[in-house]
mmCIF file of C-alpha atoms and ligand atoms in Angstrom:
data_model
loop_
_atom_site.group_PDB
_atom_site.id
_atom_site.type_symbol
_atom_site.label_atom_id
_atom_site.label_comp_id
_atom_site.label_asym_id
_atom_site.label_seq_id
_atom_site.Cartn_x
_atom_site.Cartn_y
_atom_site.Cartn_z
ATOM 1 C CA MET A 1 183.543 142.958 105.808
ATOM 2 C CA PHE A 2 180.525 141.546 107.915
ATOM 3 C CA PRO A 3 180.525 142.765 111.603
ATOM 4 C CA ASN A 4 178.247 140.072 112.362
ATOM 5 C CA ASN A 5 179.156 136.389 112.241
ATOM 6 C CA ASN A 6 175.629 135.058 111.323
ATOM 7 C CA LEU A 7 175.539 137.610 108.154
ATOM 8 C CA LYS A 8 178.876 136.273 107.218
ATOM 9 C CA GLU A 9 177.714 132.693 107.092
ATOM 10 C CA ILE A 10 174.816 133.633 104.810
ATOM 11 C CA TYR A 11 177.352 135.166 102.714
ATOM 12 C CA GLU A 12 179.516 132.166 102.599
ATOM 13 C CA LYS A 13 176.372 130.173 101.722
ATOM 14 C CA TYR A 14 175.691 132.514 98.607
ATOM 15 C CA ARG A 15 179.449 131.906 97.647
ATOM 16 C CA GLU A 16 178.635 127.964 97.984
ATOM 17 C CA GLY A 17 175.424 128.368 95.835
ATOM 18 C CA ARG A 18 173.438 127.341 98.861
ATOM 19 C CA LEU A 19 171.522 130.328 99.926
ATOM 20 C CA ALA A 20 168.078 129.700 101.645
ATOM 21 C CA HIS A 21 165.089 131.414 100.077
ATOM 22 C CA ALA A 22 163.906 132.997 103.345
ATOM 23 C CA TYR A 23 165.541 134.064 106.348
ATOM 24 C CA LEU A 24 163.782 134.835 109.633
ATOM 25 C CA ILE A 25 166.076 137.347 111.807
ATOM 26 C CA GLU A 26 165.169 138.090 115.392
ATOM 27 C CA THR A 27 167.050 141.249 116.558
ATOM 28 C CA ASN A 28 167.209 143.698 119.473
ATOM 29 C CA ASN A 29 168.048 146.496 117.194
ATOM 30 C CA ILE A 30 166.306 146.365 113.830
ATOM 31 C CA SER A 31 167.862 149.514 112.433
ATOM 32 C CA LYS A 32 171.390 148.459 113.029
ATOM 33 C CA LEU A 33 170.463 145.110 111.632
ATOM 34 C CA ILE A 34 168.988 146.752 108.493
ATOM 35 C CA ASN A 35 172.174 148.583 107.943
ATOM 36 C CA ASP A 36 174.374 145.516 108.119
ATOM 37 C CA LEU A 37 171.860 143.701 106.102
ATOM 38 C CA THR A 38 172.184 146.243 103.400
ATOM 39 C CA LYS A 39 175.992 145.407 102.856
ATOM 40 C CA LEU A 40 174.996 141.647 102.665
ATOM 41 C CA ILE A 41 172.522 142.453 99.946
ATOM 42 C CA LYS A 42 175.226 144.631 98.156
ATOM 43 C CA ALA A 43 177.709 141.705 98.704
ATOM 44 C CA ILE A 44 175.630 139.166 97.065
ATOM 45 C CA ASN A 45 174.545 141.331 93.984
ATOM 46 C CA CYS A 46 177.530 143.541 93.438
ATOM 47 C CA PRO A 47 179.099 142.539 89.971
ATOM 48 C CA GLU A 48 182.344 143.648 90.986
ATOM 49 C CA GLU A 49 184.126 141.797 93.845
ATOM 50 C CA TYR A 50 182.651 143.436 96.819
ATOM 51 C CA GLN A 51 184.559 145.655 98.763
ATOM 52 C CA GLU A 52 183.514 147.606 101.960
ATOM 53 C CA ALA A 53 181.380 150.577 101.055
ATOM 54 C CA CYS A 54 181.608 149.675 97.294
ATOM 55 C CA HIS A 55 181.295 153.038 95.578
ATOM 56 C CA ASN A 56 182.616 151.619 92.065
ATOM 57 C CA CYS A 57 179.522 150.175 90.926
ATOM 58 C CA ASN A 58 175.983 151.498 90.028
ATOM 59 C CA LEU A 59 174.414 148.663 91.774
ATOM 60 C CA CYS A 60 175.716 149.475 95.039
ATOM 61 C CA ASN A 61 174.989 153.208 94.731
ATOM 62 C CA LEU A 62 171.671 152.404 93.732
ATOM 63 C CA ILE A 63 171.105 150.137 97.022
ATOM 64 C CA THR A 64 172.597 153.049 99.071
ATOM 65 C CA LYS A 65 170.191 155.464 97.679
ATOM 66 C CA ASN A 66 167.320 153.067 98.181
ATOM 67 C CA ASN A 67 166.571 153.200 94.530
ATOM 68 C CA LEU A 68 167.072 149.710 93.417
ATOM 69 C CA PRO A 69 163.862 148.307 91.947
ATOM 70 C CA SER A 70 164.672 144.510 92.680
ATOM 71 C CA LEU A 71 165.118 145.520 96.329
ATOM 72 C CA ILE A 72 161.883 146.170 98.109
ATOM 73 C CA THR A 73 161.429 146.784 101.716
ATOM 74 C CA ILE A 74 157.979 146.450 103.316
ATOM 75 C CA GLU A 75 157.033 148.104 106.694
ATOM 76 C CA PRO A 76 153.877 148.189 108.493
ATOM 77 C CA ASP A 77 151.256 150.686 107.141
ATOM 78 C CA GLY A 78 149.839 151.762 110.394
ATOM 79 C CA THR A 79 149.383 149.019 112.906
ATOM 80 C CA SER A 80 149.979 146.231 110.309
ATOM 81 C CA ILE A 81 151.286 145.070 107.004
ATOM 82 C CA LYS A 82 148.431 145.062 104.543
ATOM 83 C CA LYS A 83 147.528 142.279 102.162
ATOM 84 C CA SER A 84 148.082 145.075 99.091
ATOM 85 C CA GLN A 85 151.430 145.699 100.190
ATOM 86 C CA ILE A 86 152.238 141.860 99.716
ATOM 87 C CA GLU A 87 150.331 141.809 96.339
ATOM 88 C CA GLU A 88 152.229 144.812 94.925
ATOM 89 C CA LEU A 89 155.642 143.077 95.844
ATOM 90 C CA LYS A 90 154.415 139.877 93.862
ATOM 91 C CA VAL A 91 153.748 142.104 90.731
ATOM 92 C CA SER A 92 157.125 143.595 90.988
ATOM 93 C CA PHE A 93 158.923 140.450 91.275
ATOM 94 C CA GLU A 94 157.127 138.603 88.555
ATOM 95 C CA THR A 95 160.074 139.695 86.148
ATOM 96 C CA LYS A 96 163.760 138.675 86.652
ATOM 97 C CA PRO A 97 165.703 141.675 87.948
ATOM 98 C CA ILE A 98 167.640 143.811 85.391
ATOM 99 C CA TYR A 99 170.511 144.991 87.286
ATOM 100 C CA SER A 100 171.048 142.768 90.198
ATOM 101 C CA ARG A 101 171.292 138.784 90.582
ATOM 102 C CA PHE A 102 168.250 138.508 93.200
ATOM 103 C CA ASN A 103 165.050 140.016 93.642
ATOM 104 C CA THR A 104 165.424 140.667 97.134
ATOM 105 C CA TYR A 105 162.509 141.638 99.830
ATOM 106 C CA ILE A 106 162.786 142.674 103.425
ATOM 107 C CA ILE A 107 159.821 142.705 105.476
ATOM 108 C CA LYS A 108 160.310 144.805 108.599
ATOM 109 C CA ASN A 109 158.504 144.169 111.870
ATOM 110 C CA ALA A 110 157.237 140.644 110.298
ATOM 111 C CA GLU A 111 155.168 140.182 113.447
ATOM 112 C CA LYS A 112 152.803 142.838 112.039
ATOM 113 C CA LEU A 113 151.673 140.486 109.100
ATOM 114 C CA ASN A 114 148.296 139.944 109.657
ATOM 115 C CA GLY A 115 146.044 136.860 108.627
ATOM 116 C CA SER A 116 145.469 137.925 105.094
ATOM 117 C CA SER A 117 148.902 139.388 104.304
ATOM 118 C CA ALA A 118 150.625 136.326 105.789
ATOM 119 C CA ASN A 119 148.626 134.297 103.507
ATOM 120 C CA ALA A 120 149.461 136.323 100.622
ATOM 121 C CA MET A 121 153.299 135.999 101.557
ATOM 122 C CA LEU A 122 153.168 132.134 102.005
ATOM 123 C CA LYS A 123 153.366 131.654 98.222
ATOM 124 C CA PHE A 124 156.740 133.071 98.111
ATOM 125 C CA VAL A 125 158.072 131.010 101.007
ATOM 126 C CA GLU A 126 156.175 127.784 100.117
ATOM 127 C CA GLU A 127 156.884 127.659 96.366
ATOM 128 C CA PRO A 128 160.156 129.627 96.335
ATOM 129 C CA THR A 129 161.270 130.973 92.925
ATOM 130 C CA ASP A 130 164.973 130.836 92.020
ATOM 131 C CA GLY A 131 166.411 134.311 92.323
ATOM 132 C CA ILE A 132 164.077 135.618 95.060
ATOM 133 C CA ILE A 133 165.341 136.015 98.760
ATOM 134 C CA GLY A 134 163.419 137.184 101.510
ATOM 135 C CA PHE A 135 164.557 138.559 104.999
ATOM 136 C CA PHE A 136 161.692 138.607 107.584
ATOM 137 C CA ILE A 137 162.959 141.159 110.408
ATOM 138 C CA THR A 138 161.430 140.939 113.889
ATOM 139 C CA ASN A 139 161.899 141.600 117.575
ATOM 140 C CA ASN A 140 160.225 138.563 118.743
ATOM 141 C CA LYS A 141 160.400 135.508 116.403
ATOM 142 C CA ASP A 142 157.893 133.679 118.755
ATOM 143 C CA VAL A 143 155.097 135.568 117.542
ATOM 144 C CA ILE A 144 155.741 135.103 113.868
ATOM 145 C CA ILE A 145 153.109 133.009 112.157
ATOM 146 C CA PRO A 146 154.249 129.293 112.440
ATOM 147 C CA THR A 147 153.565 128.694 108.541
ATOM 148 C CA ILE A 148 155.891 131.145 107.613
ATOM 149 C CA LYS A 149 158.551 130.652 110.409
ATOM 150 C CA SER A 150 158.848 126.965 109.528
ATOM 151 C CA ARG A 151 159.974 127.814 106.162
ATOM 152 C CA CYS A 152 162.501 130.137 107.045
ATOM 153 C CA GLN A 153 165.855 129.666 108.306
ATOM 154 C CA VAL A 154 165.765 131.299 111.652
ATOM 155 C CA LEU A 155 168.638 133.321 112.995
ATOM 156 C CA VAL A 156 168.928 135.581 116.178
ATOM 157 C CA ILE A 157 171.409 138.651 116.188
ATOM 158 C CA THR A 158 171.634 140.391 119.186
ATOM 159 C CA TYR A 159 173.625 143.834 119.661
ATOM 160 C CA GLU A 160 175.201 145.137 122.728
ATOM 161 C CA SER A 161 173.504 148.250 124.126
ATOM 162 C CA ASP A 162 173.100 150.659 126.809
ATOM 163 C CA ASN A 163 169.397 151.460 125.536
ATOM 164 C CA LEU A 164 167.096 150.048 127.898
ATOM 165 C CA LEU A 165 164.578 149.149 125.285
ATOM 166 C CA ASP A 166 166.947 147.345 123.351
ATOM 167 C CA LYS A 167 168.238 145.325 126.428
ATOM 168 C CA LEU A 168 164.811 144.352 127.078
ATOM 169 C CA ASN A 169 163.791 143.916 123.454
ATOM 170 C CA ILE A 170 160.476 145.938 123.904
ATOM 171 C CA THR A 171 158.906 149.152 122.559
ATOM 172 C CA GLN A 172 158.562 152.435 124.451
ATOM 173 C CA GLU A 173 154.889 151.801 124.473
ATOM 174 C CA GLU A 174 155.422 148.495 126.358
ATOM 175 C CA LEU A 175 157.974 150.163 128.553
ATOM 176 C CA ASP A 176 155.499 152.716 129.680
ATOM 177 C CA ASN A 177 152.821 149.960 130.510
ATOM 178 C CA TYR A 178 155.369 148.042 132.568
ATOM 179 C CA LEU A 179 156.536 151.234 134.280
ATOM 180 C CA LYS A 180 152.740 151.768 135.457
ATOM 181 C CA ILE A 181 152.565 148.176 136.888
ATOM 182 C CA VAL A 182 155.874 148.644 138.421
ATOM 183 C CA LYS A 183 155.430 151.665 140.167
ATOM 184 C CA ASP A 184 152.036 150.856 141.469
ATOM 185 C CA TYR A 185 153.613 147.411 142.655
ATOM 186 C CA LEU A 186 156.401 149.023 144.492
ATOM 187 C CA LYS A 187 154.334 151.482 146.041
ATOM 188 C CA ARG A 188 152.203 148.692 147.414
ATOM 189 C CA ILE A 189 155.243 147.142 148.911
ATOM 190 C CA LYS A 190 156.447 150.271 150.247
ATOM 191 C CA GLU A 191 153.145 151.031 152.104
ATOM 192 C CA ASN A 192 152.676 147.715 153.488
ATOM 193 C CA LYS A 193 149.562 146.939 151.710
ATOM 194 C CA ILE A 194 148.513 143.263 151.376
ATOM 195 C CA ILE A 195 149.146 142.262 147.893
ATOM 196 C CA ASN A 196 147.243 139.386 146.169
ATOM 197 C CA HIS A 197 149.684 138.677 143.131
ATOM 198 C CA LYS A 198 146.759 137.171 141.179
ATOM 199 C CA ASP A 199 145.209 140.758 140.961
ATOM 200 C CA THR A 200 148.403 143.073 140.797
ATOM 201 C CA ILE A 201 150.615 141.067 138.536
ATOM 202 C CA LEU A 202 149.563 137.773 137.366
ATOM 203 C CA SER A 203 146.209 139.111 135.870
ATOM 204 C CA LYS A 204 148.029 141.671 133.738
ATOM 205 C CA LEU A 205 151.269 139.689 132.993
ATOM 206 C CA LYS A 206 150.162 136.148 131.636
ATOM 207 C CA GLU A 207 153.646 134.851 130.486
ATOM 208 C CA ARG A 208 156.715 134.097 132.712
ATOM 209 C CA LYS A 209 158.932 136.108 130.383
ATOM 210 C CA GLU A 210 156.748 139.122 130.966
ATOM 211 C CA VAL A 211 157.169 138.910 134.746
ATOM 212 C CA GLU A 212 160.861 138.708 134.143
ATOM 213 C CA ILE A 213 160.962 141.658 131.962
ATOM 214 C CA MET A 214 158.773 143.486 134.946
ATOM 215 C CA PHE A 215 161.517 142.439 137.388
ATOM 216 C CA LYS A 216 164.147 143.501 135.164
ATOM 217 C CA ILE A 217 162.641 146.881 134.966
ATOM 218 C CA ILE A 218 162.469 146.967 138.853
ATOM 219 C CA PHE A 219 166.300 145.984 138.942
ATOM 220 C CA GLU A 220 167.037 148.875 136.516
ATOM 221 C CA ILE A 221 164.977 151.291 138.644
ATOM 222 C CA TYR A 222 167.256 150.434 141.692
ATOM 223 C CA TYR A 223 170.291 150.326 139.742
ATOM 224 C CA ASN A 224 169.310 153.827 138.203
ATOM 225 C CA GLU A 225 169.057 155.239 141.989
ATOM 226 C CA PHE A 226 172.624 153.605 142.754
ATOM 227 C CA LEU A 227 174.158 155.486 139.582
ATOM 228 C CA LYS A 228 172.393 158.560 140.860
ATOM 229 C CA GLU A 229 173.922 158.176 144.490
ATOM 230 C CA LYS A 230 177.400 157.619 142.766
ATOM 231 C CA ASN A 231 176.814 160.984 140.752
ATOM 232 C CA LYS A 232 177.021 158.702 137.563
ATOM 233 C CA PRO A 233 174.919 159.432 134.525
ATOM 234 C CA TYR A 234 171.426 157.955 135.081
ATOM 235 C CA ASN A 235 168.225 157.495 133.088
ATOM 236 C CA LYS A 236 165.798 160.087 133.868
ATOM 237 C CA GLU A 237 162.885 158.197 132.440
ATOM 238 C CA LEU A 238 163.555 155.536 135.454
ATOM 239 C CA SER A 239 164.390 157.928 137.936
ATOM 240 C CA ASN A 240 161.892 157.496 140.781
ATOM 241 C CA ASN A 241 161.533 161.214 141.898
ATOM 242 C CA ASN A 242 160.852 160.232 145.538
ATOM 243 C CA GLU A 243 157.593 158.606 145.077
ATOM 244 C CA LEU A 244 158.916 155.258 146.055
ATOM 245 C CA ASP A 245 161.157 156.607 148.776
ATOM 246 C CA ILE A 246 164.005 154.235 147.862
ATOM 247 C CA LYS A 247 166.534 154.509 150.769
ATOM 248 C CA LYS A 248 169.967 154.759 149.483
ATOM 249 C CA GLU A 249 171.548 152.772 152.406
ATOM 250 C CA GLU A 250 169.420 149.871 151.244
ATOM 251 C CA ILE A 251 169.851 149.962 147.378
ATOM 252 C CA ILE A 252 172.570 147.407 147.384
ATOM 253 C CA HIS A 253 170.510 144.887 149.656
ATOM 254 C CA LYS A 254 167.483 145.296 147.550
ATOM 255 C CA LEU A 255 169.480 144.652 144.114
ATOM 256 C CA ASN A 256 170.619 141.473 145.675
ATOM 257 C CA ILE A 257 167.212 140.401 146.272
ATOM 258 C CA ILE A 258 166.015 141.422 142.894
ATOM 259 C CA ALA A 259 168.874 139.673 141.077
ATOM 260 C CA LYS A 260 168.094 136.548 143.486
ATOM 261 C CA PHE A 261 164.433 136.694 142.114
ATOM 262 C CA LEU A 262 165.348 136.803 138.841
ATOM 263 C CA GLN A 263 167.656 133.884 139.179
ATOM 264 C CA ASP A 264 164.888 131.685 140.853
ATOM 265 C CA LEU A 265 162.497 132.863 138.223
ATOM 266 C CA SER A 266 164.376 130.941 135.765
ATOM 267 C CA TYR A 267 163.963 127.733 137.397
ATOM 268 C CA ASN A 268 160.199 126.285 137.107
ATOM 269 C CA VAL A 269 158.933 127.313 140.487
ATOM 270 C CA ASN A 270 155.680 128.403 141.678
ATOM 271 C CA MET A 271 155.121 132.008 140.477
ATOM 272 C CA GLU A 272 152.862 133.146 143.450
ATOM 273 C CA LEU A 273 154.921 131.619 146.082
ATOM 274 C CA LEU A 274 157.986 133.311 144.647
ATOM 275 C CA LEU A 275 156.425 136.865 144.629
ATOM 276 C CA ASP A 276 155.130 136.294 148.086
ATOM 277 C CA LYS A 277 158.575 135.677 149.264
ATOM 278 C CA PHE A 278 159.993 138.679 147.356
ATOM 279 C CA VAL A 279 157.482 141.114 148.796
ATOM 280 C CA ILE A 280 158.418 139.703 152.260
ATOM 281 C CA GLU A 281 162.153 140.342 151.715
ATOM 282 C CA MET A 282 161.735 143.533 150.242
ATOM 283 C CA ARG A 283 159.659 144.747 153.185
ATOM 284 C CA TRP A 284 161.939 143.394 155.673
HETATM 285 ZN ZN1 ZN B 301 179.343 147.279 94.304
#
């Protein structure tokens, strides 16, 4: 019934009467997760013995139509989740649900809770009320406000994907920013310019994880050229349009260098030395 083992486990906990009050789920595909989560929410509320895609009961139908008053999904209003949205949720959940077993809330992009909305949210997770269950959904659990995170059961649910944004777990806007840095960087390497890594990369990308994403993108650019060479479907967005002048006979060699760099990066080595070595090898 559940394509995902983590969600199946939550369902089993429910059967044992040991559901947590709040779950924090990190995922690389929020819409897919919401889809699976909806099945879980049906299963724990369905008055019938829940079957895949239950059409028999009113409750499951209401959930499908997004019309169940005791299931509330909150999404960022503009750039953040506002305190007023949380206040409304609280008022709605003051009464016990009529049709369903639980009052359920889903906070989509929970990293967008700002200081005051997170504070308003805290009461729910600090003094949990029986019959209320919450799901905080995010693509990066590391940026969730610690007071909330520490009171949730934390899960990571990863979906396989060919989509670059899912693979890197970043937004389109972030990808565009990375691509700017990457293209400028590869151009400097190509043109044999002196590269001071403190200025070119390390001033812009503060975390090791960000440097890793940047080099994964470099890998994808070269791999994309490889696909192009082989007349395979490739990603137009990553396509280099000759501005980087990647020589086809060098592609495999460069891919190896980039892969080695990514491997070395996972050890705790000096970043600047590693980057210098990378430039020398790429130019050689
Ligand atoms: Zn049902």
